[in-house]
Tab-separated table of C-alpha atoms in Angstrom:
chain	number	residue	atom	x	y	z
W	1	MET	CA	-14.591	-16.123	-10.318
W	2	THR	CA	-13.398	-19.256	-12.009
W	3	LEU	CA	-10.795	-21.695	-10.794
W	4	ALA	CA	-8.260	-23.131	-12.850
W	5	GLU	CA	-4.662	-24.584	-12.460
W	6	ASN	CA	-3.250	-25.043	-16.130
W	7	ASP	CA	-6.046	-24.863	-18.667
W	8	THR	CA	-5.179	-21.704	-20.573
W	9	GLU	CA	-3.583	-20.980	-24.173
W	10	GLU	CA	-0.730	-19.523	-25.161
W	11	ALA	CA	-0.624	-15.905	-26.195
W	12	PRO	CA	1.731	-14.673	-28.490
W	13	MET	CA	5.096	-13.046	-26.940
W	14	ASP	CA	6.618	-10.839	-29.981
W	15	VAL	CA	3.997	-7.545	-30.484
W	16	ALA	CA	5.197	-4.855	-31.453
W	17	ALA	CA	3.972	-1.790	-29.581
W	18	THR	CA	2.675	0.575	-32.464
W	19	ALA	CA	0.302	-2.812	-33.636
W	20	ALA	CA	-1.262	-3.162	-29.778
W	21	THR	CA	-1.698	0.553	-29.532
W	22	LYS	CA	-3.172	1.191	-33.235
W	23	ALA	CA	-5.415	-1.888	-32.452
W	24	ALA	CA	-6.738	-0.300	-28.748
W	25	LYS	CA	-6.905	3.346	-30.176
W	26	PRO	CA	-10.764	2.918	-31.478
W	27	MET	CA	-12.343	2.839	-27.747
W	28	GLN	CA	-8.958	4.691	-26.183
W	29	SER	CA	-9.018	2.163	-23.608
W	30	GLU	CA	-6.172	2.674	-21.023
W	31	PHE	CA	-6.288	-1.513	-21.101
W	32	SER	CA	-6.464	-3.941	-23.474
W	33	PRO	CA	-5.109	-7.497	-24.410
W	34	GLU	CA	-2.817	-6.368	-27.052
W	35	LEU	CA	-1.548	-3.613	-25.017
W	36	LEU	CA	-1.106	-5.738	-22.199
W	37	ARG	CA	1.089	-8.081	-24.606
W	38	VAL	CA	3.049	-5.241	-25.249
W	39	TYR	CA	3.919	-4.675	-21.668
W	40	TYR	CA	4.877	-8.105	-21.018
W	41	ALA	CA	7.098	-8.569	-24.429
W	42	ARG	CA	9.032	-5.293	-23.903
W	43	LEU	CA	8.491	-3.629	-20.366
W	44	PHE	CA	7.855	-5.669	-17.380
W	45	PRO	CA	11.095	-5.780	-14.965
W	46	TYR	CA	11.297	-9.623	-14.914
W	47	ARG	CA	15.165	-9.462	-13.433
W	48	GLU	CA	14.219	-6.896	-10.765
W	49	MET	CA	11.270	-9.052	-9.697
W	50	PHE	CA	12.873	-12.158	-9.645
W	51	GLN	CA	15.639	-10.561	-7.492
W	52	TRP	CA	13.092	-9.517	-5.320
W	53	MET	CA	10.986	-12.385	-4.718
W	54	SER	CA	14.172	-14.764	-4.816
W	55	HIS	CA	15.940	-12.715	-1.639
W	56	GLY	CA	19.340	-13.588	-3.150
W	57	ASN	CA	18.488	-17.315	-3.795
W	58	ASP	CA	19.646	-17.941	-6.973
W	59	PRO	CA	19.192	-21.481	-8.419
W	60	ASP	CA	22.382	-21.048	-10.584
W	61	SER	CA	24.590	-19.887	-7.592
W	62	SER	CA	27.334	-21.910	-6.624
W	63	SER	CA	27.219	-20.657	-2.640
W	64	PRO	CA	26.470	-23.563	-0.320
W	65	LEU	CA	24.305	-20.789	1.642
W	66	VAL	CA	21.797	-20.556	-1.273
W	67	GLU	CA	18.552	-22.114	-0.889
W	68	LYS	CA	18.191	-23.158	-4.460
W	69	ASP	CA	14.696	-24.125	-4.810
W	70	TYR	CA	13.706	-20.880	-2.822
W	71	PHE	CA	11.978	-19.147	-5.741
W	72	LEU	CA	10.897	-22.473	-6.923
W	73	ARG	CA	8.885	-22.726	-3.529
W	74	ARG	CA	7.086	-19.252	-4.097
W	75	GLU	CA	3.545	-19.032	-5.128
W	76	ILE	CA	2.748	-16.613	-8.205
W	77	CYS	CA	-1.119	-16.215	-8.887
W	78	PHE	CA	-2.454	-15.047	-11.943
W	79	THR	CA	-5.967	-13.695	-12.618
W	80	LEU	CA	-7.027	-14.214	-16.401
W	81	LYS	CA	-9.484	-13.075	-18.577
W	82	ASP	CA	-12.882	-13.556	-17.405
W	83	ASP	CA	-11.760	-13.687	-13.857
W	84	VAL	CA	-9.941	-17.099	-14.340
W	85	TYR	CA	-8.017	-17.341	-11.418
W	86	VAL	CA	-4.903	-19.673	-11.383
W	87	ARG	CA	-3.220	-20.491	-8.478
W	88	TYR	CA	0.020	-22.123	-7.341
W	89	ASN	CA	1.895	-21.273	-9.972
W	90	CYS	CA	5.932	-21.382	-10.039
W	91	PHE	CA	9.046	-21.148	-11.528
W	92	ARG	CA	12.663	-22.181	-11.295
W	93	ASP	CA	14.253	-18.434	-12.061
W	94	ALA	CA	13.739	-15.316	-13.855
W	95	ALA	CA	13.521	-17.529	-17.368
W	96	GLU	CA	10.930	-19.105	-16.356
W	97	PHE	CA	9.168	-16.666	-14.939
W	98	GLN	CA	9.356	-14.521	-17.859
W	99	ALA	CA	8.003	-17.264	-20.294
W	100	GLY	CA	5.032	-18.218	-17.874
W	101	LEU	CA	3.785	-14.436	-17.609
W	102	GLN	CA	4.280	-14.309	-21.792
W	103	LYS	CA	2.406	-17.119	-22.075
W	104	ARG	CA	-0.236	-16.609	-19.665
W	105	GLN	CA	-0.937	-12.856	-20.404
W	106	PRO	CA	-2.147	-12.673	-17.058
W	107	TYR	CA	-4.738	-9.647	-16.285
W	108	LYS	CA	-3.223	-9.125	-12.653
W	109	ILE	CA	-0.550	-10.991	-10.644
W	110	ASP	CA	-0.524	-11.653	-6.920
W	111	VAL	CA	2.737	-12.935	-4.735
W	112	GLY	CA	2.121	-15.690	-2.138
W	113	ALA	CA	4.376	-16.952	0.509
W	114	VAL	CA	7.497	-19.311	-0.112
W	115	PHE	CA	6.094	-22.889	0.706
W	116	SER	CA	7.522	-26.295	2.119
W	117	LEU	CA	7.137	-27.505	-1.425
W	118	PRO	CA	6.828	-26.628	-5.147
W	119	PRO	CA	2.900	-25.099	-5.271
W	120	ARG	CA	2.731	-26.938	-8.235
W	121	ASP	CA	3.092	-30.310	-6.257
W	122	HIS	CA	0.416	-29.366	-3.299
W	123	LYS	CA	-1.709	-31.972	-4.291
W	124	THR	CA	0.784	-34.799	-4.720
W	125	VAL	CA	1.663	-34.763	-0.819
W	126	ARG	CA	0.076	-35.672	2.505
W	127	PRO	CA	-1.963	-33.579	4.155
W	128	GLY	CA	-0.015	-31.259	6.360
W	129	ALA	CA	3.251	-31.342	4.375
W	130	PHE	CA	2.286	-28.695	2.264
W	131	GLN	CA	2.794	-25.071	4.149
W	132	PRO	CA	3.965	-21.675	3.924
W	133	VAL	CA	7.315	-21.355	5.573
W	134	GLU	CA	7.983	-17.593	4.585
W	135	ARG	CA	6.242	-14.263	3.486
W	136	GLU	CA	6.666	-10.659	3.639
W	137	LEU	CA	4.778	-8.574	5.938
W	138	ILE	CA	2.141	-6.981	4.008
W	139	PHE	CA	-0.459	-4.341	4.161
W	140	ASP	CA	-3.415	-3.216	2.296
W	141	ILE	CA	-5.327	0.408	2.519
W	142	ASP	CA	-8.101	1.229	0.760
W	143	LEU	CA	-9.975	4.399	0.372
W	144	THR	CA	-13.374	2.548	0.638
W	145	ASP	CA	-12.663	1.767	3.912
W	146	TYR	CA	-12.935	5.430	4.405
W	147	ASP	CA	-16.173	5.933	2.904
W	148	ASP	CA	-18.092	6.966	6.312
W	149	VAL	CA	-15.116	9.720	6.545
W	150	ARG	CA	-14.997	10.902	2.518
W	151	ARG	CA	-17.635	13.621	1.276
W	152	CYS	CA	-15.909	13.910	-1.805
W	153	CYS	CA	-16.392	10.673	-3.172
W	154	GLN	CA	-17.296	6.889	-2.290
W	155	GLY	CA	-16.495	3.328	-3.542
W	156	ALA	CA	-13.977	3.015	-6.573
W	157	LYS	CA	-14.080	6.477	-7.452
W	158	ILE	CA	-11.144	8.773	-5.928
W	159	CYS	CA	-10.014	12.393	-6.284
W	160	ASN	CA	-7.257	14.760	-4.545
W	161	ARG	CA	-8.906	15.652	-1.529
W	162	CYS	CA	-9.832	12.076	-0.364
W	163	TRP	CA	-6.071	10.916	-1.350
W	164	ARG	CA	-4.653	12.971	1.342
W	165	LEU	CA	-6.294	10.241	3.367
W	166	MET	CA	-3.819	7.381	1.569
W	167	VAL	CA	-0.827	10.289	1.978
W	168	THR	CA	-1.468	10.146	5.689
W	169	SER	CA	-1.584	6.464	6.128
W	170	VAL	CA	1.509	5.745	4.611
W	171	ASN	CA	3.652	8.818	6.538
W	172	VAL	CA	1.916	7.288	9.649
W	173	LEU	CA	2.405	3.523	9.217
W	174	ASP	CA	5.665	3.623	7.572
W	175	GLU	CA	7.014	5.435	10.671
W	176	ALA	CA	5.613	2.770	13.136
W	177	LEU	CA	7.424	0.280	11.102
W	178	ARG	CA	10.520	1.365	11.132
W	179	GLU	CA	10.529	3.240	14.569
W	180	ASP	CA	8.760	0.722	16.776
W	181	PHE	CA	9.306	-2.517	15.001
W	182	GLY	CA	13.150	-1.763	13.834
W	183	PHE	CA	12.168	-2.492	10.214
W	184	LYS	CA	14.492	-1.407	7.384
W	185	HIS	CA	13.673	-3.027	3.901
W	186	ILE	CA	10.263	-1.372	3.109
W	187	PHE	CA	8.665	-0.113	0.099
W	188	TRP	CA	5.235	1.025	-0.725
W	189	VAL	CA	2.958	-0.103	-4.276
W	190	TYR	CA	0.074	2.469	-5.350
W	191	SER	CA	-2.648	-0.355	-5.790
W	192	GLY	CA	-3.429	1.104	-9.285
W	193	ARG	CA	-6.591	2.088	-8.311
W	194	ARG	CA	-7.554	3.569	-4.956
W	195	GLY	CA	-5.391	2.642	-2.278
W	196	VAL	CA	-1.504	1.508	-1.682
W	197	HIS	CA	-0.006	-1.676	-0.202
W	198	CYS	CA	3.294	-1.818	1.697
W	199	TRP	CA	5.616	-4.746	1.821
W	200	VAL	CA	8.235	-5.502	4.735
W	201	ASN	CA	11.068	-7.438	3.283
W	202	ASP	CA	13.576	-8.018	6.698
W	203	LYS	CA	14.284	-11.283	7.142
W	204	GLU	CA	12.702	-11.185	10.705
W	205	ALA	CA	9.387	-10.170	9.007
W	206	ARG	CA	9.403	-12.608	6.334
W	207	ALA	CA	9.990	-15.490	9.705
W	208	LEU	CA	6.785	-14.067	11.570
W	209	PRO	CA	4.263	-17.257	12.346
W	210	ASN	CA	0.858	-16.023	11.730
W	211	ASP	CA	0.064	-15.398	15.659
W	212	ALA	CA	2.871	-12.688	15.615
W	213	ARG	CA	1.417	-11.143	12.599
W	214	ALA	CA	-1.810	-10.721	14.237
W	215	SER	CA	-0.628	-9.571	17.385
W	216	LEU	CA	1.656	-6.956	15.333
W	217	VAL	CA	-1.904	-6.033	13.090
W	218	ASP	CA	-3.671	-5.561	16.229
W	219	PHE	CA	-1.111	-3.322	18.061
W	220	LEU	CA	-1.173	-1.170	14.742
W	221	SER	CA	-5.110	-1.300	14.460
W	222	VAL	CA	-7.129	1.424	16.618
W	223	HIS	CA	-10.541	1.836	14.396
W	224	CYS	CA	-13.184	-0.446	15.740
W	225	GLY	CA	-16.768	0.390	14.689
W	226	ASN	CA	-18.761	1.584	11.946
W	227	GLU	CA	-21.486	4.183	10.787
W	228	ASN	CA	-23.973	2.496	13.385
W	229	THR	CA	-21.245	2.438	16.308
W	230	THR	CA	-20.983	5.523	18.973
W	231	GLU	CA	-17.379	4.393	19.816
W	232	LYS	CA	-14.960	4.158	16.356
W	233	THR	CA	-11.588	3.574	18.111
W	234	ASN	CA	-9.885	1.247	20.821
W	235	LEU	CA	-7.834	3.821	22.311
W	236	ARG	CA	-6.762	3.685	25.639
W	237	PHE	CA	-5.401	6.897	27.601
W	238	PRO	CA	-2.492	7.870	28.008
W	239	LEU	CA	-1.713	7.178	24.916
W	240	HIS	CA	1.171	4.490	24.015
W	241	PRO	CA	4.188	6.311	22.813
W	242	SER	CA	3.798	4.963	19.029
W	243	LEU	CA	-0.138	6.698	19.167
W	244	LYS	CA	1.012	9.755	20.861
W	245	ARG	CA	3.703	10.125	17.478
W	246	ALA	CA	1.222	9.366	15.191
W	247	TYR	CA	-1.394	12.031	16.603
W	248	GLY	CA	1.083	14.432	16.474
W	249	GLN	CA	1.509	13.826	12.818
W	250	MET	CA	-1.811	13.429	12.473
W	251	VAL	CA	-3.345	16.283	13.933
W	252	HIS	CA	-1.228	18.962	12.217
W	253	ASP	CA	-2.940	18.161	9.142
W	254	PHE	CA	-6.249	17.347	10.502
W	255	PRO	CA	-7.854	20.991	9.944
W	256	ARG	CA	-6.799	20.763	6.112
W	257	ASP	CA	-7.437	17.069	5.347
W	258	ILE	CA	-10.698	16.885	7.270
W	259	LEU	CA	-12.423	20.269	7.790
W	260	CYS	CA	-11.369	22.689	5.245
W	261	GLU	CA	-12.787	22.933	1.582
W	262	GLU	CA	-9.480	21.182	0.155
W	263	GLY	CA	-10.115	18.216	2.243
W	264	GLN	CA	-13.478	16.912	3.331
W	265	GLY	CA	-15.205	20.170	4.432
W	266	TYR	CA	-16.709	19.207	7.651
W	267	PHE	CA	-16.446	22.926	8.951
W	268	GLU	CA	-17.490	24.524	5.597
W	269	ASP	CA	-21.263	23.595	6.365
W	270	LEU	CA	-23.542	23.257	8.717
W	271	GLU	CA	-24.284	19.174	8.238
W	272	GLY	CA	-20.383	18.700	8.927
W	273	CYS	CA	-20.628	21.030	11.802
W	274	GLU	CA	-23.132	19.067	13.266
W	275	LYS	CA	-21.755	15.498	12.749
W	276	ILE	CA	-18.795	16.356	14.641
W	277	LEU	CA	-20.082	18.352	17.703
W	278	LYS	CA	-22.703	15.602	18.010
W	279	THR	CA	-19.808	13.298	19.486
W	280	MET	CA	-18.551	16.126	22.095
W	281	PRO	CA	-18.687	14.617	25.860
W	282	SER	CA	-19.976	18.233	26.787
W	283	LYS	CA	-23.765	18.899	24.867
W	284	GLU	CA	-23.450	22.030	26.397
W	285	MET	CA	-20.741	23.105	24.723
W	286	ALA	CA	-21.510	21.367	21.361
W	287	ASN	CA	-24.845	23.118	21.239
W	288	GLU	CA	-23.116	26.241	22.179
W	289	LEU	CA	-20.525	26.419	19.245
W	290	MET	CA	-23.625	25.188	16.945
W	291	ARG	CA	-25.227	28.277	18.157
W	292	ARG	CA	-22.945	30.312	17.052
W	293	TRP	CA	-21.466	28.742	14.004
W	294	SER	CA	-25.432	28.695	12.912
W	295	SER	CA	-25.699	32.395	13.399
W	296	ALA	CA	-26.067	34.635	10.060
W	297	THR	CA	-23.438	37.091	11.231
W	298	ASP	CA	-20.895	34.124	11.441
W	299	VAL	CA	-18.055	34.699	9.035
W	300	SER	CA	-15.836	31.980	10.385
W	301	THR	CA	-13.613	30.185	8.402
W	302	ALA	CA	-12.956	26.376	8.844
W	303	GLU	CA	-9.408	26.610	10.618
W	304	GLU	CA	-10.917	29.378	12.772
W	305	LYS	CA	-13.997	27.307	14.005
W	306	TRP	CA	-11.382	24.568	14.765
W	307	ALA	CA	-8.967	26.883	16.666
W	308	GLU	CA	-12.192	27.956	18.337
W	309	LEU	CA	-13.416	24.247	19.281
W	310	CYS	CA	-9.827	23.346	20.875
W	311	ASN	CA	-9.253	27.102	22.699
W	312	CYS	CA	-12.884	25.902	24.505
W	313	ILE	CA	-11.768	22.172	25.188
W	314	SER	CA	-8.692	23.236	26.746
W	315	MET	CA	-9.870	26.193	29.440
W	316	ARG	CA	-9.876	25.802	32.709
W	317	GLU	CA	-12.526	27.481	34.991
W	318	SER	CA	-12.023	29.028	38.095
W	319	GLY	CA	-13.804	27.949	41.438
W	320	GLY	CA	-13.451	26.255	44.479
W	321	ARG	CA	-11.450	22.997	45.111
W	322	ALA	CA	-14.598	20.738	44.059
W	323	GLN	CA	-15.489	22.753	41.227
W	324	ARG	CA	-11.625	22.259	39.821
W	325	ARG	CA	-11.597	18.812	40.172
W	326	LYS	CA	-14.753	18.538	38.071
W	327	SER	CA	-13.708	20.376	35.710
W	328	ALA	CA	-10.470	18.764	35.283
W	329	ALA	CA	-12.499	15.936	34.621
W	330	ASP	CA	-14.497	17.510	31.821
W	331	TYR	CA	-11.676	18.803	30.206
W	332	GLN	CA	-9.876	15.636	30.366
W	333	ALA	CA	-12.739	14.050	28.800
W	334	LEU	CA	-12.837	16.586	25.980
W	335	GLU	CA	-9.388	16.378	25.474
W	336	GLU	CA	-9.693	12.627	24.895
W	337	TRP	CA	-12.685	13.098	22.707
W	338	LYS	CA	-10.382	15.448	20.408
W	339	THR	CA	-7.715	12.728	20.211
W	340	LYS	CA	-10.292	10.057	19.532
W	341	LEU	CA	-11.740	12.346	16.560
W	342	VAL	CA	-8.649	12.472	14.768
W	343	PHE	CA	-7.824	9.100	14.788
W	344	GLU	CA	-11.016	8.062	13.863
W	345	TYR	CA	-10.842	10.278	10.593
W	346	MET	CA	-7.610	9.893	9.780
W	347	TYR	CA	-5.815	6.782	11.473
W	348	PRO	CA	-4.434	4.012	8.652
W	349	ARG	CA	-7.371	1.556	8.513
W	350	LEU	CA	-5.819	-1.671	7.727
W	351	ASP	CA	-7.065	-4.872	5.919
W	352	ALA	CA	-6.158	-6.800	8.838
W	353	ASN	CA	-6.989	-10.771	7.111
W	354	VAL	CA	-4.394	-9.603	4.652
W	355	SER	CA	-1.988	-9.073	7.386
W	356	LYS	CA	-2.555	-11.550	9.643
W	357	THR	CA	-1.489	-14.823	7.774
W	358	GLN	CA	1.710	-15.942	5.668
W	359	ASN	CA	-1.088	-17.406	2.869
W	360	HIS	CA	-2.570	-14.454	2.096
W	361	LEU	CA	-2.076	-13.295	-1.728
W	362	LEU	CA	-1.165	-9.782	-2.554
W	363	LYS	CA	-1.301	-7.648	-6.001
W	364	SER	CA	2.725	-7.626	-7.245
W	365	PRO	CA	4.466	-4.288	-7.735
W	366	TRP	CA	4.526	-4.095	-11.775
W	367	SER	CA	1.124	-5.802	-12.015
W	368	ILE	CA	-1.514	-3.722	-14.452
W	369	HIS	CA	-4.869	-2.660	-13.052
W	370	PRO	CA	-7.324	-3.643	-15.412
W	371	LYS	CA	-9.986	-1.574	-14.341
W	372	THR	CA	-7.718	1.739	-15.082
W	373	GLY	CA	-5.129	0.430	-17.185
W	374	ARG	CA	-2.547	1.912	-14.518
W	375	VAL	CA	1.099	0.337	-13.254
W	376	CYS	CA	1.223	-0.600	-9.996
W	377	VAL	CA	4.047	1.647	-9.340
W	378	PRO	CA	6.573	1.666	-6.066
W	379	PHE	CA	7.055	4.918	-4.552
W	380	LEU	CA	9.390	6.061	-1.242
W	381	ALA	CA	6.885	6.587	1.954
W	382	THR	CA	8.934	10.151	2.353
W	383	GLU	CA	8.020	11.296	-1.407
W	384	VAL	CA	3.923	10.108	-1.050
W	385	THR	CA	3.065	13.719	-1.565
W	386	LYS	CA	4.337	13.829	-4.857
W	387	LEU	CA	2.546	10.846	-5.808
W	388	ASP	CA	-0.228	12.141	-7.916
W	389	PRO	CA	-2.266	8.828	-8.613
W	390	PHE	CA	-3.999	10.267	-11.900
W	391	ALA	CA	-0.501	10.830	-13.328
W	392	VAL	CA	0.631	7.158	-12.845
W	393	PRO	CA	1.133	5.689	-16.100
W	394	THR	CA	-1.102	3.509	-17.868
W	395	VAL	CA	-0.019	0.561	-20.136
W	396	ARG	CA	-1.110	2.514	-22.945
W	397	THR	CA	0.700	5.768	-22.641
W	398	LEU	CA	3.874	3.387	-21.850
W	399	CYS	CA	3.472	1.937	-25.457
W	400	ASP	CA	2.482	5.614	-27.052
W	401	GLU	CA	5.724	6.636	-25.232
W	402	ILE	CA	7.951	3.929	-26.897
W	403	ASP	CA	6.113	4.806	-30.295
W	404	ALA	CA	6.933	8.500	-29.785
W	405	TYR	CA	10.490	7.625	-28.980
W	406	GLY	CA	10.795	5.482	-31.851
W	407	ALA	CA	9.523	8.592	-34.347
W	408	GLU	CA	11.595	10.775	-32.684
W	409	HIS	CA	15.021	8.988	-33.187
W	410	ALA	CA	14.044	6.979	-35.994
W	411	GLU	CA	17.527	7.919	-37.720
W	412	GLU	CA	19.552	6.873	-35.194
W	413	GLU	CA	21.196	3.341	-34.735
W	414	GLU	CA	21.461	3.929	-30.953
W	415	GLN	CA	17.798	3.710	-30.171
W	416	GLN	CA	18.292	-0.059	-30.850
W	417	GLU	CA	20.458	-0.288	-27.851
W	418	THR	CA	18.127	1.915	-25.726
W	419	PRO	CA	15.848	-0.389	-23.317
W	420	ASP	CA	12.224	-0.353	-24.197
W	421	VAL	CA	11.741	0.677	-20.565
W	422	ASP	CA	13.984	3.513	-20.512
W	423	LYS	CA	11.569	4.854	-23.553
W	424	THR	CA	8.827	5.274	-21.345
W	425	SER	CA	8.053	7.236	-17.785
W	426	MET	CA	8.049	3.821	-16.370
W	427	ALA	CA	11.757	4.377	-16.142
W	428	SER	CA	11.981	6.197	-13.276
W	429	TYR	CA	9.808	4.002	-11.106
W	430	LEU	CA	11.952	1.323	-11.642
W	431	ALA	CA	15.307	3.182	-11.034
W	432	LEU	CA	14.033	4.418	-7.753
W	433	TRP	CA	12.900	0.906	-6.907
W	434	LYS	CA	16.357	-0.496	-7.677
W	435	ARG	CA	18.058	2.180	-6.208
W	436	HIS	CA	16.197	2.612	-2.930
W	437	PHE	CA	15.049	-0.629	-2.079
W	438	LEU	CA	16.695	-3.620	-4.102
W	439	ASP	CA	20.445	-2.132	-3.536
W	440	GLY	CA	19.786	-2.018	0.193
W	441	LEU	CA	17.970	-5.465	0.312
W	442	TYR	CA	21.071	-6.897	-1.789
W	443	SER	CA	23.597	-4.865	0.206
W	444	ASP	CA	22.564	-6.561	3.648
W	445	ILE	CA	21.899	-9.981	2.111
W	446	ARG	CA	25.944	-10.020	0.656
W	447	LYS	CA	26.747	-8.563	4.007
W	448	GLU	CA	24.925	-11.516	5.966
W	449	ARG	CA	26.406	-14.060	3.727
W	450	ARG	CA	30.043	-12.726	4.070
W	451	ASP	CA	29.508	-13.383	8.177
W	452	GLN	CA	27.892	-16.854	7.702
W	453	MET	CA	31.155	-17.975	5.785
W	454	ASP	CA	33.606	-16.213	7.949
W	455	GLU	CA	31.528	-18.224	10.696
W	456	ARG	CA	32.111	-21.537	9.171
W	457	LEU	CA	36.068	-20.585	8.378
W	458	GLU	CA	36.281	-20.139	12.080
W	459	PHE	CA	34.893	-23.107	12.556
């Protein structure tokens, strides 16, 4: 990857969608520089992005409570063609941000921290003067980290069967952030290919120092092993209430998402059964179950196998006091094994390094993934089951939709007044982001400012 700071040529801004789609159609690519120019010229939500990244700090505001250089101190990183990596970009306002994107035409946009000084000046000050002072709490979950679980896909490839792991991760992590930490202003973003990103925007979250971020991530992380280790989790019993709640969420879907054919199908063949049973603390019980399931007469379904396993490890044998005491200890170990199994296969696997420091970049919402051409669209955790990663619009489909709208409404004068984004399937994602995130964020910002002004007047 090449490093650069200010060495790229200006790209044309005023490009017609029709010309771009025609230029890209011979290869039928979902991504091309021509399509990207249309996206930045006609579809990218500059105003909403500025509203989000400035957190109410408009440089043109007359309010004494506004940090007028707040957005200017925000780092925005561009990845250009041929992996030219341009860090420490910064802009005064939405207009400068728009001009910068349309000039550079980045293949990828990453959002960084708010620093003590404008990032472009980082080389002009003494060492230690340029420091991150604020940053959203961020999380990155990628399906490649589940390759030891996935039987359907590996690497960058995904399908609807393994995408269920992302659905569970979103549900579990979102509830933990809200219930255990009290965070409110959270939004989720599809990464454009094989994962999801979470942005926590509460003022308290943005102010967290690195050591607090690291502690929070450690609290939320239970996966500690790899394919060469026997112990894959760091669980301790009895479970913390947060983990107990997460277990209740995951165990319900474990048979469908891990054991059955519509998921990873571990209990659909003997190889998968053996992989799970060989980790049981009771080898005698594991061998007995394997003997039954490998019988030529066995016709049990994956759900029935799971029910049989759960019934076996919850049984209590009769006998004398010593026997009952030994039995209780054995079955306690089996119950804990079952819990660890569910956590190992389904609990969110966080990229801890992304979350632990303020000065870590993360791909911006509304960026385009250059490998797939898909838009990194926001979504609600409560509606994650409705998110189909294969139906998320690409930059090509958006340009085609603009053209189709123009052809359908060619004789209507009012089509000239319709914003281009409203002619596309991106409109619903943008409306969702505004209604369910930005509106609530700014409502709280205005309330906080009113309270601060009241305090000043009282003083």
